[in-house]
XYZ file of C-alpha atoms in Angstrom:
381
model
C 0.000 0.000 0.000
C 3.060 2.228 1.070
C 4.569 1.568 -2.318
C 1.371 2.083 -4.344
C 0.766 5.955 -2.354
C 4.207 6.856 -3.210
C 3.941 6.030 -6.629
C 0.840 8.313 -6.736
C 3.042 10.863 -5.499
C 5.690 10.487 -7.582
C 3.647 10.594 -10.324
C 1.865 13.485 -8.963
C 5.070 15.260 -8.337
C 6.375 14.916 -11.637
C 3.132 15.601 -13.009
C 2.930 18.923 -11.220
C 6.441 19.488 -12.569
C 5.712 18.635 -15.998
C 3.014 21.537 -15.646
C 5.075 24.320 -14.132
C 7.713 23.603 -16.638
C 4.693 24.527 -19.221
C 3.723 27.041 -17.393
C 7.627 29.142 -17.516
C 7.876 28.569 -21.526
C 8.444 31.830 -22.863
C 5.653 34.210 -23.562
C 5.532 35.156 -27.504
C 5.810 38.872 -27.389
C 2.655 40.743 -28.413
C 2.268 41.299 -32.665
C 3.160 45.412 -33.546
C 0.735 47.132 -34.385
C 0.646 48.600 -38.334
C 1.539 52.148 -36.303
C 4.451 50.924 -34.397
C 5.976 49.457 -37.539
C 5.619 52.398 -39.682
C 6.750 54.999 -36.323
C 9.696 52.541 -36.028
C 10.706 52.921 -39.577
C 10.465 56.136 -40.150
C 12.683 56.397 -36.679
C 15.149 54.597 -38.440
C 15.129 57.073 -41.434
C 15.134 59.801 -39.515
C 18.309 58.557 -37.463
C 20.370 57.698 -40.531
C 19.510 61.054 -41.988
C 21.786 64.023 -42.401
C 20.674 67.503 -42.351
C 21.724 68.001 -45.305
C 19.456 64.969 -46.446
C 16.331 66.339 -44.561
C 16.508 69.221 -46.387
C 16.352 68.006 -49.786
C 13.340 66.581 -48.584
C 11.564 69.780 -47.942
C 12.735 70.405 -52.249
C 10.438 69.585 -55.140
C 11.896 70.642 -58.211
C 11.115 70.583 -62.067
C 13.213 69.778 -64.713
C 12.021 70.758 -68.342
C 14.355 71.538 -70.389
C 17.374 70.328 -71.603
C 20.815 73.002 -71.338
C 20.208 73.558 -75.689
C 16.255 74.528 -74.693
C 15.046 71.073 -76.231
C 12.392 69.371 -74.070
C 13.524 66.946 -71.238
C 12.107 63.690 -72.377
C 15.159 61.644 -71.003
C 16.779 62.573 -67.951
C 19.885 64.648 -68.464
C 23.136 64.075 -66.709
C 22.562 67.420 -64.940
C 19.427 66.954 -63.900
C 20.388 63.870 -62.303
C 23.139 65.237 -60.511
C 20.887 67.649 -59.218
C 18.689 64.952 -57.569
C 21.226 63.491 -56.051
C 23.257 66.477 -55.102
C 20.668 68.355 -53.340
C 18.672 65.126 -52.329
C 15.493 65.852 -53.415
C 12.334 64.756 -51.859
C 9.793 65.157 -55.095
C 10.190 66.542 -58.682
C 6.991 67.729 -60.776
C 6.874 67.250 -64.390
C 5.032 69.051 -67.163
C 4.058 68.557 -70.627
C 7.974 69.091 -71.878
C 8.684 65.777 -70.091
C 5.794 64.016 -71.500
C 5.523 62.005 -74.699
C 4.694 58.394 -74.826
C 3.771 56.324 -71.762
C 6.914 54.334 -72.350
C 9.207 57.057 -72.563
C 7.317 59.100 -69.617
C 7.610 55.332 -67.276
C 11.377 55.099 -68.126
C 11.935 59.034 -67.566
C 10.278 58.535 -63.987
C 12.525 55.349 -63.275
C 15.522 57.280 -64.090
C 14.484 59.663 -62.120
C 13.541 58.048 -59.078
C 16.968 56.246 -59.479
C 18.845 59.268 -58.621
C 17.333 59.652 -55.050
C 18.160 58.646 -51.961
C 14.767 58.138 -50.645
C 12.100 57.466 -53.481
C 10.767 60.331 -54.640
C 7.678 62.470 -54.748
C 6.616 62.564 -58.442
C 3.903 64.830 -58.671
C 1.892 66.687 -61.802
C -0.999 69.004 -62.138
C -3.498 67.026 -63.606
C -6.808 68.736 -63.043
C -8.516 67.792 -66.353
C -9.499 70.634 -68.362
C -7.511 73.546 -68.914
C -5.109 72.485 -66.461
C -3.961 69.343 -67.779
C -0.037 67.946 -68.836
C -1.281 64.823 -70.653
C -3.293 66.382 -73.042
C -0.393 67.715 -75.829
C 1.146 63.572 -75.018
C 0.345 60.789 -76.907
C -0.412 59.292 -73.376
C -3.775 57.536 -73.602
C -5.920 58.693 -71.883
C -9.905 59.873 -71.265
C -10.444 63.792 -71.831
C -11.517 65.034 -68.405
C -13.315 68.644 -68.710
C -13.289 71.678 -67.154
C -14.525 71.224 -63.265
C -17.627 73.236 -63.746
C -18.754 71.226 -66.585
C -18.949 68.542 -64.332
C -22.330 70.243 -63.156
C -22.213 69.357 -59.448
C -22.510 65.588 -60.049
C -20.285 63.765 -57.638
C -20.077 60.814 -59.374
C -18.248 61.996 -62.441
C -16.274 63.657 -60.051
C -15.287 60.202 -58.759
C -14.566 59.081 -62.042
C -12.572 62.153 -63.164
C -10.313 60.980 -60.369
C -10.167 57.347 -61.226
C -9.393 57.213 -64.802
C -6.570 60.064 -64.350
C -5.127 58.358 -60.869
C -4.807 55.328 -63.134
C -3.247 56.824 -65.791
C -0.861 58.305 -63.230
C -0.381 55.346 -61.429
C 0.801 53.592 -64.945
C 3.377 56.305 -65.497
C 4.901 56.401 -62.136
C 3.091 59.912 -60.963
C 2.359 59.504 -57.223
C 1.309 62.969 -56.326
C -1.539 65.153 -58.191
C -1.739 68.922 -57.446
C -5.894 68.564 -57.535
C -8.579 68.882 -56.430
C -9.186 72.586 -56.793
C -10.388 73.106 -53.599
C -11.583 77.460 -54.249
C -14.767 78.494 -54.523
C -15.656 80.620 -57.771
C -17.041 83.788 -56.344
C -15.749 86.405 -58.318
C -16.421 87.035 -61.810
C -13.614 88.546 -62.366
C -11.055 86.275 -61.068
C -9.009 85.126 -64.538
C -6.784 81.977 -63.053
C -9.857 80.022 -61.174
C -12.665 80.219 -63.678
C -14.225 77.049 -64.833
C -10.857 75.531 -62.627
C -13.491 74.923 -59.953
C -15.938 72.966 -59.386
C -18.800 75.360 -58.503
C -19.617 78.985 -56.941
C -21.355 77.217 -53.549
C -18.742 76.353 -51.121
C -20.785 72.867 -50.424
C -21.276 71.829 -54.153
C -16.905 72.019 -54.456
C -16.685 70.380 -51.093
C -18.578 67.733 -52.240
C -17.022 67.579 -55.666
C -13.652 67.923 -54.861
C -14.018 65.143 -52.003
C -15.428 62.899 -54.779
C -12.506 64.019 -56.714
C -10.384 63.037 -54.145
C -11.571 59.814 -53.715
C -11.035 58.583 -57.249
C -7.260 59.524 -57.223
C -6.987 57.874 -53.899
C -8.169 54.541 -55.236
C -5.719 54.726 -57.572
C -2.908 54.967 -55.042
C -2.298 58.760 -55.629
C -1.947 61.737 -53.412
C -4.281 64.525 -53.484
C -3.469 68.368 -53.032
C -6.268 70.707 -52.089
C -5.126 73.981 -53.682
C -5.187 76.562 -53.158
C -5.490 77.711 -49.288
C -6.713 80.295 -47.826
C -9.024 80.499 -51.247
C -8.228 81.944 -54.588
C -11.655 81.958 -56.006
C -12.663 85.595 -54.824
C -9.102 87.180 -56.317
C -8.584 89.337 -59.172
C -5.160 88.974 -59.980
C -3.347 85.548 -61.639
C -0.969 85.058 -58.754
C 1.472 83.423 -62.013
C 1.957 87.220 -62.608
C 1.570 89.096 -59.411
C 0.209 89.359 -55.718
C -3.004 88.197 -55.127
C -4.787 88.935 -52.283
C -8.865 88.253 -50.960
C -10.458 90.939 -48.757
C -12.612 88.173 -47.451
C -13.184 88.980 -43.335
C -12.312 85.563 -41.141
C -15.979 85.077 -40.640
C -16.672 84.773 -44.644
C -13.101 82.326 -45.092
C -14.636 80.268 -42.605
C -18.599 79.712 -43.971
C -17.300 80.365 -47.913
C -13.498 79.583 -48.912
C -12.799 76.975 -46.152
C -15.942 74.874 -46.291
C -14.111 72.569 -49.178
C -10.304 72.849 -47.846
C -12.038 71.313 -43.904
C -14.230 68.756 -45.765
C -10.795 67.422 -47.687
C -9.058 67.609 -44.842
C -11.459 65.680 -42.484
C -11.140 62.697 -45.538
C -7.465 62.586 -44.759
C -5.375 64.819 -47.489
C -2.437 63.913 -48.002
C -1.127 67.732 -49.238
C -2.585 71.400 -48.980
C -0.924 74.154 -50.841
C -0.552 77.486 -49.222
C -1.462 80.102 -52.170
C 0.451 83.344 -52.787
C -2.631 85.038 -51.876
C -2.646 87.631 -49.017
C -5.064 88.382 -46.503
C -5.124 91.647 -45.298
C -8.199 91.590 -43.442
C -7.166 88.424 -41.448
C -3.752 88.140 -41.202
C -1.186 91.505 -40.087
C 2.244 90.557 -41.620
C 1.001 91.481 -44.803
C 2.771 88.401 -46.592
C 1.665 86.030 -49.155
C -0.063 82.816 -47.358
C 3.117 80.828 -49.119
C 5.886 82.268 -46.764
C 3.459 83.607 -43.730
C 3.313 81.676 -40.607
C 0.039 83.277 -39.589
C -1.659 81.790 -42.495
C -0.106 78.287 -42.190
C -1.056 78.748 -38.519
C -4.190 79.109 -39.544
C -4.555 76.122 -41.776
C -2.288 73.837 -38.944
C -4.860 75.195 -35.574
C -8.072 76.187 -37.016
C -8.212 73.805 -40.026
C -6.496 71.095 -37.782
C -4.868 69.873 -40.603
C -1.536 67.875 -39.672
C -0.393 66.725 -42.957
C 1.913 68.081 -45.806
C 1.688 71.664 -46.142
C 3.322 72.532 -49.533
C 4.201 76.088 -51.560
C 2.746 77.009 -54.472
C 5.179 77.081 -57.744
C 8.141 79.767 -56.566
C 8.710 80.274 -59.348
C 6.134 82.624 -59.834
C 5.253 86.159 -60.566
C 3.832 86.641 -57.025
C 7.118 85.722 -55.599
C 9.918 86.452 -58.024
C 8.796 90.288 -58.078
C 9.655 90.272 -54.375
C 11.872 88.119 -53.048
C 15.046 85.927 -54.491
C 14.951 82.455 -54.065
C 16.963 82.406 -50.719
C 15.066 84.681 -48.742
C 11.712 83.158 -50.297
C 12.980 79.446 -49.265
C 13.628 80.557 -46.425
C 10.727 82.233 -45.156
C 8.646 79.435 -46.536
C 10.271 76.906 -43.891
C 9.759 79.471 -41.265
C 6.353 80.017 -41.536
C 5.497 76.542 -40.968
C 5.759 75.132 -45.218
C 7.058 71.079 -45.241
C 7.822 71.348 -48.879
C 9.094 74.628 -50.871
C 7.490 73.612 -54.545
C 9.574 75.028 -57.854
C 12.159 77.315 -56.471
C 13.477 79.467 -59.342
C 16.901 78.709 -58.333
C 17.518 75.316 -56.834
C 20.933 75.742 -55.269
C 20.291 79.320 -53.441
C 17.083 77.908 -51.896
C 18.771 74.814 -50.732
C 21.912 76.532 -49.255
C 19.862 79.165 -47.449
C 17.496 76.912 -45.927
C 20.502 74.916 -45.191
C 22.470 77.577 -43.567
C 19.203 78.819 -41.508
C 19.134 75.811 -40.198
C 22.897 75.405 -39.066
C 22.408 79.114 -37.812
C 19.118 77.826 -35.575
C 17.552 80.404 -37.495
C 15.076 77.517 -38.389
C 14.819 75.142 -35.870
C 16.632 71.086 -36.382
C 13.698 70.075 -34.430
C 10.997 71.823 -37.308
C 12.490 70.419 -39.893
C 12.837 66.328 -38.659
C 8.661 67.215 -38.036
C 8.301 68.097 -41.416
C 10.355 65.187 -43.070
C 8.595 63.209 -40.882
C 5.297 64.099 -42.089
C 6.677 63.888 -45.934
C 8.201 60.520 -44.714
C 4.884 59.039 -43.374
C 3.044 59.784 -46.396
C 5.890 58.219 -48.505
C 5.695 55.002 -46.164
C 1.597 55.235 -46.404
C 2.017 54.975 -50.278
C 4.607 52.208 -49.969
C 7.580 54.496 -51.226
C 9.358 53.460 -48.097
């Protein structure tokens, strides 16, 4: 009987044993989550990255023509020397880059080739008057004028998906659409037919739709172009131009489209060179005024890519060089300074700000994080 008890107890014992050892196998470590994976990488990036690499990222540059004036259909050597130099974070292309769909894929490859992150390759492809496929021999479906769409939101929808496809194919990752201003002023000459309607709902609605296409596609939007250029007079391509509009009538008119974009999860906004003298005292374009992209970042409580209009332009040129503009772009608040007129001063004096602490180290890692989350979003990273 003795022997029979302890043999229950041995086996008991080891039986017990048996268990606890069970019990101390290592616990599998939770599963990331999708967020901690992509905050981790972009950690990583960030880390590795130079200052001089972080701001190239803040750079999106075009490259149309070739040194002899020809039209830059393959990538020169100096244009990819200038991608890699200044490590660029996006380049744009226009019509002069476009021909066929296999030339415009292998000029994009190239391209993207020469960076040290993958790039932004953005286009304005509104349909209509503002489109850079239409002089290609690109196929693709003839998208009209905004307004002609006539409020309806589901050719809106498909305005977006036939040209983020078309995109898409070529390599294009970024369009600067939807027009996000309001047509309110008959005698505005840049917006026109541009928009999508004169009621700030109907363009909300339209531009969202818009939106939505592209984004099926796998392409970024940009709404363009904040605070509102549908109530100007003057094409900011040739000079200043600036809306009277009180804060009260941005916020039930010009802003009703830019906060319903925003709440679907824009990717881009682009400051205009519009002023506001009614709303804003520093009496500076919304492109290089930290007031306006204040106003966009707190009252808008938008948190993505805030981007320049073209620098290139009228608005800008007649005032400021391309160093001082550049800068004062990145000091009001701008993650990406879009078509400097000259490259290398705008890099260098953004650069040198920053090494001064004249612009912040800490501003711009926030900004190429925001350009690197989107990258990593669209699987460029």
């Amino acid at each position: 009987m003795k022997k029979v008890l302890l043999c229950i107890s041995m086996v008991c014992l080891f039986g017990m044993t048996g268990c606890a050892k069970q019990e101390m196998q290592p616990v599998e470590p939770p599963q990331k989550t999708a967020q901690q994976i992509k905050t981790e990488t972009i950690d990583k990036y960030i880390q590795q990255m130079s200052t001089e690499e972080m701001v190239g990222q803040m750079l999106m540059m075009d490259f149309r023509k070739n040194a002899d004036d020809s039209d830059m259909t393959v990538l020169s050597k100096e244009a990819g020397k200038q991608i890699a130099k200044y490590h660029l974070g996006g380049v744009i292309v226009f019509a002069e880059n476009l021909d066929t769909t296999e030339q415009t894929q292998a000029l994009l490859q190239d391209m993207q080739k020469q960076a040290d992150i993958p790039l932004f390759i953005g286009i304005d492809e509104e349909g209509g008057m503002v489109s850079r496929l239409d002089k290609s021999q690109i196929p693709h479906t003839s998208i009209p004028n905004a307004m002609r769409l006539a409020g309806d939101v589901t050719k809106a929808e498909q305005a977006g998906t036939e040209i983020g496809r078309v995109l898409t194919n070529l390599g294009v990752n970024v369009d600067f659409a939807p027009v996000a201003d309001v047509f309110t002023n008959p005698e505005n000459t840049v917006i026109g037919e541009r928009a999508y309607g004169t009621e700030p709902q109907v363009v909300a609605d339209m531009a969202t739709a818009f939106l939505r296409g592209l984004e099926t596609e796998g392409v970024s939007g940009v709404a363009k172009h904040f605070p509102g250029h549908g109530d100007t007079q003057t094409d900011s391509h040739h000079g200043m131009a600036l809306t009277e509009r009180y804060m009260e009538e941005l916020e039930q008119v010009e802003w009703i489209p830019f906060q319903a974009l925003i709440d679907a999860q824009i990717d881009f906004v682009m400051m205009g060179h519009v002023m506001m003298p009614n709303v804003t005292t520093d009496g500076l374009p919304a492109s290089v005024s930290k007031q306006a992209v204040d106003l966009l970042r707190h009252t808008l409580q938008f948190d993505g890519i805030v981007v320049t209009d073209a620098m290139n332009m009228g608005a800008i040129t007649e005032f400021y060089d391309s160093a001082a503009a550049a800068v004062m772009a990145v000091q009001a608040g701008v993650d990406i300074v879009l078509m400097p007129a000259d490259l290398e001063m705008a890099y260098t004096a953004i650069l040198e700000a920053v090494q001064k602490e004249e612009i912040p180290k800490s501003q711009i890692e926030k900004s190429v994080r925001r350009i690197l989350s989107v990258k990593y979003e669209k699987g460029l990273i």
